[in-house]
Each structure stands twice: as C-alpha cells, then as structure tokens.
Short mmCIF file of C-alpha atoms and ligand atoms in Angstrom, two decimals:
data_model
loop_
_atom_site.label_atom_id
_atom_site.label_comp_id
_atom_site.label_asym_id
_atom_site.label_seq_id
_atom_site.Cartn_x
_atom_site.Cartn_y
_atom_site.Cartn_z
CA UNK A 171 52.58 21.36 68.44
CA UNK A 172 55.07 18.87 69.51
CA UNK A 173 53.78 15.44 71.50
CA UNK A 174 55.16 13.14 73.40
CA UNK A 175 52.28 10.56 74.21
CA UNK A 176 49.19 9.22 72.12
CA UNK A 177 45.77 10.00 73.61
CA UNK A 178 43.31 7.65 75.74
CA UNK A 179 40.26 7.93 74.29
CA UNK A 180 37.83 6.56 76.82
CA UNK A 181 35.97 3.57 74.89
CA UNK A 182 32.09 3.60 75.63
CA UNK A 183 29.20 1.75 75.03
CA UNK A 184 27.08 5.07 74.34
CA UNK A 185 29.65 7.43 72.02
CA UNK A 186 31.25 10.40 71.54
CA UNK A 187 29.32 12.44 74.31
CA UNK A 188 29.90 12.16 78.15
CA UNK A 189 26.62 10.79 78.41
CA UNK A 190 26.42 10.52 82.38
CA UNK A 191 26.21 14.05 82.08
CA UNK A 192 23.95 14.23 79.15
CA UNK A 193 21.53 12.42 80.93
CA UNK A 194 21.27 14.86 83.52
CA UNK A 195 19.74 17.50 80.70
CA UNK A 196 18.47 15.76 77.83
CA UNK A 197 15.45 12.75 77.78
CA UNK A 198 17.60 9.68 78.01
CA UNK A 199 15.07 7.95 75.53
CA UNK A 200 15.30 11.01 72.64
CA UNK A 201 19.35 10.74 72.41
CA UNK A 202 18.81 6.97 71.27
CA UNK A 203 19.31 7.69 67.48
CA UNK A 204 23.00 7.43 66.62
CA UNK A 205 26.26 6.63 68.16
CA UNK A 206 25.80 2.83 69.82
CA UNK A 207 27.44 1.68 66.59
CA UNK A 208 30.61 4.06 67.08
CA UNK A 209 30.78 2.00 70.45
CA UNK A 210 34.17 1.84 71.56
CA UNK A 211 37.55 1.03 69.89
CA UNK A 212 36.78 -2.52 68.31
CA UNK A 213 36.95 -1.39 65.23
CA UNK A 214 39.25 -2.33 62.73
CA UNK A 215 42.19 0.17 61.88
CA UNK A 216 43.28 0.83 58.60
CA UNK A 217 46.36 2.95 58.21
CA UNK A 218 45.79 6.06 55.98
CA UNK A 219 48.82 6.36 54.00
CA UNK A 220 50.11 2.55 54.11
CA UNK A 221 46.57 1.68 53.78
CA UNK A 222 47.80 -1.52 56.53
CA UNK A 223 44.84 -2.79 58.19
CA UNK A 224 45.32 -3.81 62.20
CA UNK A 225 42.81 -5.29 64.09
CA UNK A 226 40.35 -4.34 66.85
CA UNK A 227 41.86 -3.38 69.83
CA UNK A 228 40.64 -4.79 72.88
CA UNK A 229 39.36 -3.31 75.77
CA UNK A 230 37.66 -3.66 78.95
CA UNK A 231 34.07 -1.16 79.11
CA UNK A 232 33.21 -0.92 82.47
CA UNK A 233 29.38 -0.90 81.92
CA UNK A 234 28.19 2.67 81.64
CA UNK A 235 31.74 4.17 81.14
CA UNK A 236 31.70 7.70 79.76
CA UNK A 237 33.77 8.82 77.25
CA UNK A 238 36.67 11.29 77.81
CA UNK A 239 39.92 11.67 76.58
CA UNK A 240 43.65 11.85 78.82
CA UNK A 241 45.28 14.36 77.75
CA UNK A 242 49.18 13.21 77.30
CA UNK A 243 51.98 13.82 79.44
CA UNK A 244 53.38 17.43 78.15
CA UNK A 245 54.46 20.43 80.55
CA UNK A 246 51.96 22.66 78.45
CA UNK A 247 48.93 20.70 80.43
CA UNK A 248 50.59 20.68 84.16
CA UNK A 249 48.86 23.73 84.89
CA UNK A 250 45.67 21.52 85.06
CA UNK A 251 46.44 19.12 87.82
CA UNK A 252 46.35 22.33 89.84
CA UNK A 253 43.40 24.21 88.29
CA UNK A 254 40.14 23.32 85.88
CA UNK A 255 40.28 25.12 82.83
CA UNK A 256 36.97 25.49 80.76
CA UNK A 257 36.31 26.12 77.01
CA UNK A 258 33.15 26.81 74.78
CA UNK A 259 32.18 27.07 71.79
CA UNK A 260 28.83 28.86 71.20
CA UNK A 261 27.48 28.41 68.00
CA UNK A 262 24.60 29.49 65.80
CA UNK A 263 22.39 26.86 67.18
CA UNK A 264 23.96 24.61 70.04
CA UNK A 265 27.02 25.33 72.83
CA UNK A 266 29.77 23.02 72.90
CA UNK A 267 31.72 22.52 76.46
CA UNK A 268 35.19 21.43 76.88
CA UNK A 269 36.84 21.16 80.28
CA UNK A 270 39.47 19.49 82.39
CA UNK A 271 39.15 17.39 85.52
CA UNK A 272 41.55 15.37 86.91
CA UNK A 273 41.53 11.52 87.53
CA UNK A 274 43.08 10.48 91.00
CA UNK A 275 45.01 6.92 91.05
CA UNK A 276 42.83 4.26 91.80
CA UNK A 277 39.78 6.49 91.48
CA UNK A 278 38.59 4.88 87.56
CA UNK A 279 39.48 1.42 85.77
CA UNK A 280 41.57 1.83 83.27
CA UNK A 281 42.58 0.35 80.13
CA UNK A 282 43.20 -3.56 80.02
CA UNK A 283 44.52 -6.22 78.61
CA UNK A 284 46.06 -9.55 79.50
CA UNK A 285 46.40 -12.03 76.58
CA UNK A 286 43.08 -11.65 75.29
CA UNK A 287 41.44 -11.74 79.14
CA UNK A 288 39.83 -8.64 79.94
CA UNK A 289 41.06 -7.57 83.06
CA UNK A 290 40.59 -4.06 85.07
CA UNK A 291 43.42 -2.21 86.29
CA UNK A 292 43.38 0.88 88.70
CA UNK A 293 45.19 4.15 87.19
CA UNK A 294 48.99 5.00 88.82
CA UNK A 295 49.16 8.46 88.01
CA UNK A 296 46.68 11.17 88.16
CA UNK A 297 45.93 12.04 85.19
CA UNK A 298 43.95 15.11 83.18
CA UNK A 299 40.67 14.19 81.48
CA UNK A 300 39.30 16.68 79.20
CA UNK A 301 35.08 15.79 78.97
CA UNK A 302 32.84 17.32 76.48
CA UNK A 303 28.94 18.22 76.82
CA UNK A 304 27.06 20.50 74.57
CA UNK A 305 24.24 22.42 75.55
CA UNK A 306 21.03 23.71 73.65
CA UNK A 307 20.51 27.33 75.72
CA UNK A 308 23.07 29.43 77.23
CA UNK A 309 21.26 29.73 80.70
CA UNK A 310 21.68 25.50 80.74
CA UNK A 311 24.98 26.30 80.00
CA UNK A 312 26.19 28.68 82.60
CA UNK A 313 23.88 26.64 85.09
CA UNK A 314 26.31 23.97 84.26
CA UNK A 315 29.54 25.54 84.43
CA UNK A 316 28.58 27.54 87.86
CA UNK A 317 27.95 23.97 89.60
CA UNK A 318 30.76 22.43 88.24
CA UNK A 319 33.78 24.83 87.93
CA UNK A 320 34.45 24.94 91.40
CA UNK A 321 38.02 26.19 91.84
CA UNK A 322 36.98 29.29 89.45
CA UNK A 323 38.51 33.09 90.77
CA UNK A 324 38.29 35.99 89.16
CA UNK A 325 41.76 35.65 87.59
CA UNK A 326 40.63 32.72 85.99
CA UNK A 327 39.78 32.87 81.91
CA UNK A 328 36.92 31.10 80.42
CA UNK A 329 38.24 30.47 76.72
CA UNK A 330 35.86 30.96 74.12
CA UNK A 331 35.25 30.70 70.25
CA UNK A 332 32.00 30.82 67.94
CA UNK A 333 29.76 33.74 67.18
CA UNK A 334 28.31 33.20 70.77
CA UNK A 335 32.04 34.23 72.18
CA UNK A 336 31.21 38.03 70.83
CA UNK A 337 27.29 37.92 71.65
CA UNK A 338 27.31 36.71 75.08
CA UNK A 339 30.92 37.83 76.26
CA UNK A 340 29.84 40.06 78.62
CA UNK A 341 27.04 37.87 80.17
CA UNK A 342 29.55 35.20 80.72
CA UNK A 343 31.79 37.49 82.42
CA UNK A 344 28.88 38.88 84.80
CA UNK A 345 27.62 35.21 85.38
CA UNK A 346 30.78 33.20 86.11
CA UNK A 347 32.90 35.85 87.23
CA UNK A 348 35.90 35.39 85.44
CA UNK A 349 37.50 36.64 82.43
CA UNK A 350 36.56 35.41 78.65
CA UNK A 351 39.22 35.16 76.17
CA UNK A 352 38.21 34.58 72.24
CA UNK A 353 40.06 32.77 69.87
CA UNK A 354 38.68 33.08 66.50
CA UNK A 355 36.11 30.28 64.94
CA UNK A 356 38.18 29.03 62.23
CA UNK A 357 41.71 29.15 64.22
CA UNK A 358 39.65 27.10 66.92
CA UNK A 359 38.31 24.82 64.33
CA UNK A 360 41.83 23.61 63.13
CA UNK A 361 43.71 23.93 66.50
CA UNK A 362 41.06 21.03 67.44
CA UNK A 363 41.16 19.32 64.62
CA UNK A 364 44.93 18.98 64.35
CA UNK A 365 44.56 18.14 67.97
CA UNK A 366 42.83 15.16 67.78
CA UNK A 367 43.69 13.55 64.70
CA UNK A 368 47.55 13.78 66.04
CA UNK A 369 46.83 12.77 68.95
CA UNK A 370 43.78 10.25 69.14
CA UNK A 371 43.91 7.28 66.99
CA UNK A 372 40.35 6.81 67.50
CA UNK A 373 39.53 10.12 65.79
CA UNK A 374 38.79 9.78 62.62
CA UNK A 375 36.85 7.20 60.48
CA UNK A 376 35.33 5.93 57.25
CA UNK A 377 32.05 5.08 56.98
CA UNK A 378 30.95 1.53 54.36
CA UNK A 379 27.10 1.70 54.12
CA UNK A 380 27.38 -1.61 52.41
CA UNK A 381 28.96 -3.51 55.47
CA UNK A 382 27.49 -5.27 58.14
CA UNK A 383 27.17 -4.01 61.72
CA UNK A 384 30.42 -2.70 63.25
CA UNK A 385 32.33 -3.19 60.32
CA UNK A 386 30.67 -0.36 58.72
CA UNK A 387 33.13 1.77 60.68
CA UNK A 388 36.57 1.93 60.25
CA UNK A 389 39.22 4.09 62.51
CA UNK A 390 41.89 5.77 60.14
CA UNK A 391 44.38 6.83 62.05
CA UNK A 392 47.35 9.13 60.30
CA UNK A 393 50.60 9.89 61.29
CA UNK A 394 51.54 13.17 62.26
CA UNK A 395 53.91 13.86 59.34
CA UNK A 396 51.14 13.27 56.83
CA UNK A 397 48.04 14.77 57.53
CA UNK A 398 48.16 18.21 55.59
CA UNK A 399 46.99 19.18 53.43
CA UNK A 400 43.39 18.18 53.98
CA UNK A 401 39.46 20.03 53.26
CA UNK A 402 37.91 20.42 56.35
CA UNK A 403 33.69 20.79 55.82
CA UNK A 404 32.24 21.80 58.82
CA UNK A 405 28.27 21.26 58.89
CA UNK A 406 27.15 23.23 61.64
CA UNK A 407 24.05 25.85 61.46
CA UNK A 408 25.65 26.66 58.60
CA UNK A 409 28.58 25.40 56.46
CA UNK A 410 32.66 26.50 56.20
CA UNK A 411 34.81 24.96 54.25
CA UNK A 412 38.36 25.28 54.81
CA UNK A 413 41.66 24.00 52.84
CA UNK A 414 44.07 23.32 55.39
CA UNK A 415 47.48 23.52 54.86
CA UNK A 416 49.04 23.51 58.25
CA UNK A 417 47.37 24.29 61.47
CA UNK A 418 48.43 27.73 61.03
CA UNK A 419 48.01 28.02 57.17
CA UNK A 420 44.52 27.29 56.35
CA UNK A 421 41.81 28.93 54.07
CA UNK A 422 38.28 29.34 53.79
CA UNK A 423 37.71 28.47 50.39
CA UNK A 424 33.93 28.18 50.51
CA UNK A 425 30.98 27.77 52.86
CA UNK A 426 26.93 27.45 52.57
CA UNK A 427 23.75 28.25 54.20
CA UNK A 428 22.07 25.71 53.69
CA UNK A 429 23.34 23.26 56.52
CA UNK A 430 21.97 21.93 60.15
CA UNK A 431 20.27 24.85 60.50
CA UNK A 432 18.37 24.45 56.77
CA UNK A 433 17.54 21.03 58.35
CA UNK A 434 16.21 21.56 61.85
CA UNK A 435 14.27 25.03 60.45
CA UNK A 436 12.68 22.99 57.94
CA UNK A 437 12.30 19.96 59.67
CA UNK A 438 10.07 22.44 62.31
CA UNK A 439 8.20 23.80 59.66
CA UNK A 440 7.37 20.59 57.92
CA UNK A 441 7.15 18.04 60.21
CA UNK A 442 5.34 17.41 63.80
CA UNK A 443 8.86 16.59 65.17
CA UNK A 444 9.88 18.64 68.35
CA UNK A 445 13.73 18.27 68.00
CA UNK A 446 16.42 17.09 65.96
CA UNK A 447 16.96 13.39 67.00
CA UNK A 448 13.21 13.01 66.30
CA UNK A 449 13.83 14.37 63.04
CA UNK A 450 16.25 11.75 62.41
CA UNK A 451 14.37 9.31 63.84
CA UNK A 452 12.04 10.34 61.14
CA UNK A 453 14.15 10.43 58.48
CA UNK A 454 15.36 6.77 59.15
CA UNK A 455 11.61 5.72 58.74
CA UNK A 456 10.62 8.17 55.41
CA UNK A 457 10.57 6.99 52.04
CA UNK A 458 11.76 10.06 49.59
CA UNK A 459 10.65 8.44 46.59
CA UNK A 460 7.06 9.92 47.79
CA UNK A 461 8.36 13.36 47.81
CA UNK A 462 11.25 13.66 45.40
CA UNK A 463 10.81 13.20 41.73
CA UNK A 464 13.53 10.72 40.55
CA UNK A 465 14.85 10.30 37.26
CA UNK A 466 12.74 7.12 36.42
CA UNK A 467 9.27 9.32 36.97
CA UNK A 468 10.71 11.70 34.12
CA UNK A 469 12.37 9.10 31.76
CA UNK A 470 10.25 6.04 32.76
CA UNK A 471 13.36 4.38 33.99
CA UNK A 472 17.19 5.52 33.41
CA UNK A 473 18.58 8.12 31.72
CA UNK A 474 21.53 6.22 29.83
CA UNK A 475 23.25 8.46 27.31
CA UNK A 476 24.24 10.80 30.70
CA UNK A 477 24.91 7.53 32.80
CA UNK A 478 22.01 8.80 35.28
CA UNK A 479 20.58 5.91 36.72
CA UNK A 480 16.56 5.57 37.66
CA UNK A 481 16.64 6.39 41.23
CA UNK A 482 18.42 9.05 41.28
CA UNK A 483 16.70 12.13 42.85
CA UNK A 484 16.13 14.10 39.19
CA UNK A 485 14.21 16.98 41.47
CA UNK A 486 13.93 17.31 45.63
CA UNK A 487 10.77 17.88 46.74
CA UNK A 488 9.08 17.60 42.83
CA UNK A 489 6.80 15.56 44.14
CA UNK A 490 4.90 18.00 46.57
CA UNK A 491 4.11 20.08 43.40
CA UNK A 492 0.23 20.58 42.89
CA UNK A 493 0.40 23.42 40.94
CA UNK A 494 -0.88 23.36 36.83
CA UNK A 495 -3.72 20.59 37.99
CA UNK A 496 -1.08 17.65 38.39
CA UNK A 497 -2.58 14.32 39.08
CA UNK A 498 -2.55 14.39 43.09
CA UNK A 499 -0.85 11.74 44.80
CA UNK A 500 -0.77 10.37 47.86
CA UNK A 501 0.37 13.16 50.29
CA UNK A 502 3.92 12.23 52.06
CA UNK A 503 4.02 10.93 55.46
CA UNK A 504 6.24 13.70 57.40
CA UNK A 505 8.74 10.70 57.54
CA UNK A 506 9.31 11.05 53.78
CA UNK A 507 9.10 14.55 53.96
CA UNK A 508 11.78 14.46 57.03
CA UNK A 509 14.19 11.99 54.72
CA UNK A 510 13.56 13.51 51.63
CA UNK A 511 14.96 16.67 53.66
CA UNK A 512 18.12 15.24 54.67
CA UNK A 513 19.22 13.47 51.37
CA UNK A 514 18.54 16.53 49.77
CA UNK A 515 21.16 18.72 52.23
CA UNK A 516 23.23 15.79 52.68
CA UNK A 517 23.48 15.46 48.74
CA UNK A 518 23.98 18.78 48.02
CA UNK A 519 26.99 19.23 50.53
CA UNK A 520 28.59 16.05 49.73
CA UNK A 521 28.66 17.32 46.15
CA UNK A 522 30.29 20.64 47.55
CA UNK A 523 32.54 18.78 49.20
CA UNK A 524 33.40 16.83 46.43
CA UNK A 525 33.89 19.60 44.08
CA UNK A 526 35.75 21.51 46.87
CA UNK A 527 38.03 18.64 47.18
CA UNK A 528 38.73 17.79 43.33
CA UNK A 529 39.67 21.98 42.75
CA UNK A 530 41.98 21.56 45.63
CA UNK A 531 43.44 18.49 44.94
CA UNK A 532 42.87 16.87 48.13
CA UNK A 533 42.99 13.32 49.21
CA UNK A 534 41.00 13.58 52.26
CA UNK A 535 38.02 15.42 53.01
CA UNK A 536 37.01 15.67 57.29
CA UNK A 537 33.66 16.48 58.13
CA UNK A 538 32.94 17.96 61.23
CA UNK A 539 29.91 19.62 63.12
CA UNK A 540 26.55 18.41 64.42
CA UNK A 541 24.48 17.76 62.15
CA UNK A 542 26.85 14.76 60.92
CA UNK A 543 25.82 13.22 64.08
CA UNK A 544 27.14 10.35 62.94
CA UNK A 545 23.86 8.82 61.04
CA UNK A 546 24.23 6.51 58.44
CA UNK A 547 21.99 8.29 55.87
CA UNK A 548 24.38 11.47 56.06
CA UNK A 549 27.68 10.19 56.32
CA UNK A 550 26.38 7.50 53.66
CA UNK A 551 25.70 9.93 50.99
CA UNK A 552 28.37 12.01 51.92
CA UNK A 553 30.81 9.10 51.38
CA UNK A 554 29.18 8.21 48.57
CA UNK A 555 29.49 11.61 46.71
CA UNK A 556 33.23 12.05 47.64
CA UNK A 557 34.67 8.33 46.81
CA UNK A 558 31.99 7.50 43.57
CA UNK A 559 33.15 11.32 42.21
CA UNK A 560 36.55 10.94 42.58
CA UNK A 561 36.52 7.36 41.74
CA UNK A 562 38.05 6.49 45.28
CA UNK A 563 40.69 9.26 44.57
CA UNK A 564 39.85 11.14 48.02
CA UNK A 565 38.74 9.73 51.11
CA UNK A 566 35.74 10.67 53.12
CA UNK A 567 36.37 10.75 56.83
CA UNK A 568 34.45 11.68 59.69
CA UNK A 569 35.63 12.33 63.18
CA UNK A 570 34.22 11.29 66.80
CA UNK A 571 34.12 14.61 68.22
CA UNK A 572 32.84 15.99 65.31
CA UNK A 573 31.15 18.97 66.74
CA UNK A 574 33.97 19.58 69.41
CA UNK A 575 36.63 20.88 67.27
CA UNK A 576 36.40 24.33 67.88
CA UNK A 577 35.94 23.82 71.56
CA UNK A 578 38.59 21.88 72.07
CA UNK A 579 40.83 24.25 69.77
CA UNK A 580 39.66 26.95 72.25
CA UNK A 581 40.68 25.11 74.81
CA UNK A 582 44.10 24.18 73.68
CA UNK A 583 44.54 27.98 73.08
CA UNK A 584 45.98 28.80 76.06
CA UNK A 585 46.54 32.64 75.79
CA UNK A 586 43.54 33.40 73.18
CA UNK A 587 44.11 34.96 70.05
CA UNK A 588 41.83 37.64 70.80
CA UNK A 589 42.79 38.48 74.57
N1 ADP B 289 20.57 18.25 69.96
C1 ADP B 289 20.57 19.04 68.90
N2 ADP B 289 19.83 20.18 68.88
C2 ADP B 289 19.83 20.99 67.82
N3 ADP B 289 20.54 20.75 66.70
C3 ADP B 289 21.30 19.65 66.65
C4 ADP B 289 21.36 18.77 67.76
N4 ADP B 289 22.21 17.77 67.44
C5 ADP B 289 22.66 18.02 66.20
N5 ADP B 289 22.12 19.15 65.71
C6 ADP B 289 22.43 19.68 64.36
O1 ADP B 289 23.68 20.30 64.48
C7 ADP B 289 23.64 21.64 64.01
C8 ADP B 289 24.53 22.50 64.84
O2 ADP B 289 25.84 22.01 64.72
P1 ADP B 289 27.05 22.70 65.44
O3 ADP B 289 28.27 22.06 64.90
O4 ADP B 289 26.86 22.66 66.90
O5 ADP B 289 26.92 24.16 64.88
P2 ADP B 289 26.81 25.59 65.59
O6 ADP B 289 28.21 25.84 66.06
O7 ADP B 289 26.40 26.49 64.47
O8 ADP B 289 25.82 25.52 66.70
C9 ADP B 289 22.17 22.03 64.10
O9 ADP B 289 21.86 23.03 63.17
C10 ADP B 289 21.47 20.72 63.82
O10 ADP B 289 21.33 20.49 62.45
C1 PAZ B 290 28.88 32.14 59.94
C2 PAZ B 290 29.40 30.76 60.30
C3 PAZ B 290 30.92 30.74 60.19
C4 PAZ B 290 29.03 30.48 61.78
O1 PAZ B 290 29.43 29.18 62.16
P1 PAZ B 290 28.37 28.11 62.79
O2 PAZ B 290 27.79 28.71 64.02
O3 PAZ B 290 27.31 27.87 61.75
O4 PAZ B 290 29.16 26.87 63.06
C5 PAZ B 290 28.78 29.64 59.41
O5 PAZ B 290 27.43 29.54 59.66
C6 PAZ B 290 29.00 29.81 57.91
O6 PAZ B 290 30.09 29.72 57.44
N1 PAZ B 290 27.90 30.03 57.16
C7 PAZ B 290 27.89 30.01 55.72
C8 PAZ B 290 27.99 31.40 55.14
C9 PAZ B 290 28.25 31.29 53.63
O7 PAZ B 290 29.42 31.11 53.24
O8 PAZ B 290 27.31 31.36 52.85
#
C-alpha cells in the first residue's frame, strides 16, 4: 500500500461518528456517554518510536462539524469522484457503514491556520470524504443506503465483510440491487487498520486515567516503516486476537466469548437498562465494591507475601452469593451490578491481552471494536493491565475508529477477496 499524502481527519466537537447522521436514528440525548473528550485534534502528540512529544495542533471546528476523513490524493481512489462506493461490515451485534462522497470546492471550511488566528478557508479541490455510521438492524441499514446511494446501477458492488456479509448476502442483493462482494473478517480487519494508522495521524491513542481533562488522551502517531509487528484485540460481540505481522501476514492467535456481547446480554438480564450507552451510563455511577468480593473482605486488608493489594477484585460478583446462609447484605444497586460487569470483562481481556502480548513479544497492543467505545473505565483498566504487567514494556493504544476497521478494510478492498 504505497501513499503519497497524510489523511484529514475531520476534527469535531462530538467524535469519531458522523453524528449529523447519527442523529437522524439514534436519541440525541442517549449517545451522550463517551467521545466529547476525544474532541478534535488538540491533543498532544507523542511520537511512538522517538517517543518526541509535539504539541496540539490547531484547528478551526466549525460548530457542529462532523467527522470524516479525505482520503489522499492516489489514482487507486479517482474512481470515486465519478461514482459512490459503499462498504459494510455486519457484525454479530451492530452494522458498520463506510462510504464515499465527494466534497465540491468551496462547498465545506476547511482546515486553518494563520499564526495562531483561527481562520476558515474554502476547499480548492474536490476532494473524496469517506463518512462512517453504524447501524443497530439491517432494515435501518438498507433504509439508509437506498436513500443515500444515489448513483447505484446494477453493475455497481456493495463491498462487504463480517458474518452478516454471508447471512444477509442475498437480501442485500435483492434490496439494493447491486452486486455484494466479501472480503473476509480478519483480512478486512487489518486492511483497515493498516489503513488508518498509516495514514491518519489522529488514529491511534493512549489513554492516562490519572491526567486531567484532555490530557488524558494522547495521539501516537507511527511511521509507516515501524508499525509491524503489533497484537491487534478486537472487542466486538465477541473477541479475536490477531498477531500482525504485515498487512498480509497476520495470525489469529487467540480470541474469547466473553466480550460486548457478554456485556450488553448481561447487562439486559441484570439491569433495567434498555441499551448499551445506558449501561455505561450505569456503570460510570456503580460502585463494584457492593458486588465483587475484593481481596481486603477475604484477608481483612492486603494480601502482602503475593503483592495483592486490598482492593483488588479477589472474586467478581462474590458478593451476590446468598447461598450456605451468608450474612445478607445490602442488595447492589443495578449501577454496581452494571460496573461490577464491565471491570470484570474489561479485566479479564486486558489480562488476555496482556498475556497475548508478552508470548508474542509485542510492543504495542491496538484495541479495536465497539464495546471500547472509548470509556474511561475500559480503556483505563485495559491500559492498566497491559503497561503495570509489562512494566511499561508494551504500549496500550486505542484507535478513533475503533469499530470501523473492518469496514473500512472492506472498503479499501477494491476487487473483494471473495468475489
Ligand atoms: N449502540 C450500541 N448498540 C449495541 N452494542 C453496542 C453499541 N455501541 C457499542 N456496543 C458494544 O459493541 C459491541 C459490538 O461491537 P462491534 O465491534 O460492532 O462488533 P460486531 O462486529 O460483533 O457487531 C456490542 O456487543 C456492545 O458491547
Ligand atoms: C466469530 C467472530 C470472529 C465474529 O466477529 P464479531 O462479529 O464478534 O466481531 C468473533 O465473535 C470471535 O472471534 N469470537 C470468539 C470465538 C472464540 O475464539 O472463542
């Protein structure tokens, strides 16, 4: 994958997701829960290999911007000045949309900057923007894509990856009227990956739970020549993890089922909340220490010969036994219950992870898929498990499309792997 140009990454005030569409099918009130602090691109930078820190870029947000990316100038992305193309990735629980649209001159501000004055400046060139959405139903979905693929013939190929691309194949066909082409889940995964983190300095980050405000955050980009190898953990419904080598040389050296989908089925069946971001929303209220047994309720306080301090959860969930006549306590709020649920996934697969990483011998462990969402008590402990572990030896990053890698790799696959 050769390229010429470093991605725009739109900055916003919202996220990762095009929210002016999002809007338009989720309650704008629910989708409150994460991303304002991954705002735009005034983060610091801190160089991955050189470890060099820069400082925030600036840039000028028109109010209610939506995110998008410009694709760069290569001849491999002409072909989209002249015709949409449209990718998805349908997964065990949510769809994930990726498709072009081009930007006329003059038709969107653009990027700005004029010693330190923020200043808006019209676009010269058209240029290709590539928008993400994701979807929770496939009849939202195809709703979508029928009102806004507009220049779709027959001829045309919707490109497609995830179990959904097998399942619902011939549905898409009949509904859209043009031809699907697969590329497999874990090729998609890594074409997208590579993708971005070549291409979009924005992409990845670190997460420090201990900082203040937007300094918790920290873009890393990495230059081309040294990103492989790396472990890629991708939490979706459930969880694949892959040592990547090269984006064509890859392995999946583990996975788990206990992932998002662990979380929202549990989360239904233990709590009154009616989707995921209230779940979260939950979780960020909860106190575990009602619901899990920690080490200090077994030991009275730490466990020192083994180093295991107090709080530490010693058992998830030991605190909802009432079997053998234990002395009842008071029952958990389904907060607690709801946080208690999420340490204890995001725990256990940041110990994966971790273990993943150290039999590997990598230095950097990405996490991608939705249920990273970017909240602060996942990536926290996952960060937390892979740097304390490894004693900062590997790096913990997470990446602002998290759950569009595999769309966009499906997208970037041009002739499908499966065709
Ligand atoms: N709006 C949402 N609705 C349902 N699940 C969500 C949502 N946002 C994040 N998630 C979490 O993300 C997981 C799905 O992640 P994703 O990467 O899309 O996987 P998949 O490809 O299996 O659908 C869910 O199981 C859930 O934990
Ligand atoms: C089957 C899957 C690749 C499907 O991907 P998903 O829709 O969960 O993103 C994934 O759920 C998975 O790897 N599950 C874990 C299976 C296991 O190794 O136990």
């Amino acid at each position: 994958m050769g390229h010429t140009r470093k991605l725009r990454s739109s900055p916003s005030k919202l996220g990762v997701r095009r929210h002016s569409a999002a809007i338009f099918f989720e309650n704008a009130k629910k989708r409150k829960v994460m991303d304002e602090l991954l705002l735009n691109s005034s983060l610091r930078r801190v160089d991955s290999a050189s470890g060099i820190v820069h400082p925030p870029r600036q840039h000028a947000n028109p109010p209610g911007e939506t995110p998008f990316i410009v694709l760069p100038v290569e001849s491999r992305f002409s072909p989209m000045f002249e015709r949409s193309r449209f990718a998805l990735d349908i997964g065990g629980t949510l769809l994930k949309l990726v498709y072009s649209s081009v930007c006329q001159p003059g038709s969107k501000p653009q990027h700005v900057l004029n010693n330190g004055n923020k200043q808006k400046k019209l676009s010269e060139d058209p240029e290709v923007h590539v928008n993400f959405l994701k979807f929770g139903s496939i009849e939202t979905c195809i709703e979508f894509i029928k009102k806004n693929w507009k220049d779709r013939v027959e001829t045309d190929v919707l490109h497609c990856t995830g179990g959904g691309s097998y399942k619902h194949a011939e549905l898409l066909q009949k509904a859209l009227g043009v031809k699907v082409r697969r590329t497999d889940e874990m090729n998609s995964l890594i074409y997208g990956c590579d993708f971005l983190l070549r291409n979009n300095e924005d992409e990845s980050f670190t997460y420090h739970h201990e900082a203040k405000g937007l300094e918790k955050f920290q873009y890393r980009p990495i230059n081309a020549d040294s990103i492989y190898p790396f472990l890629l953990v991708n939490i979706g419904t459930g969880i694949s993890i892959l040592k990547v080598d090269s984006p064509t040389e890859f392995q999946r050296v583990g996975g788990s089922s206990m992932g998002g989908g662990t979380f929202i089925g549990l989360g239904n069946l233990l709590t009154s909340a009616t989707d995921f971001d209230a779940l979260l929303k939950m979780a960020d209220r909860g106190d575990h220490r009602k619901v899990d047994t920690l080490v200090s309720d077994i030991y009275g306080g730490s466990y020192g010969n083994l180093n295991l301090p107090g709080d530490l959860i010693a058992g998830s969930f030991g605190k909802c036994n009432k079997y053998d006549n234990r002395p009842s306590s008071t029952p958990p709020s389904p907060e607690d219950i709801a946080k208690s649920l999420l340490l204890m996934l995001s725990n256990n697969i940041g110990q994966m992870a971790m273990l993943y990483g150290h039999r590997y011998g990598m230095k950097r462990v990405y996490f991608g898929g939705f249920f990273i969402r970017k909240h602060p008590i996942t990536m926290r402990t996952l960060s937390y498990a892979i740097n304390f572990w490894s004693k900062g030896e590997t790096e913990a990053l997470f990446m602002k499309h998290e759950g569009y890698l595999g769309a966009m790799g499906a997208f970037l696959d041009e002739n499908g792997d499966h065709a």
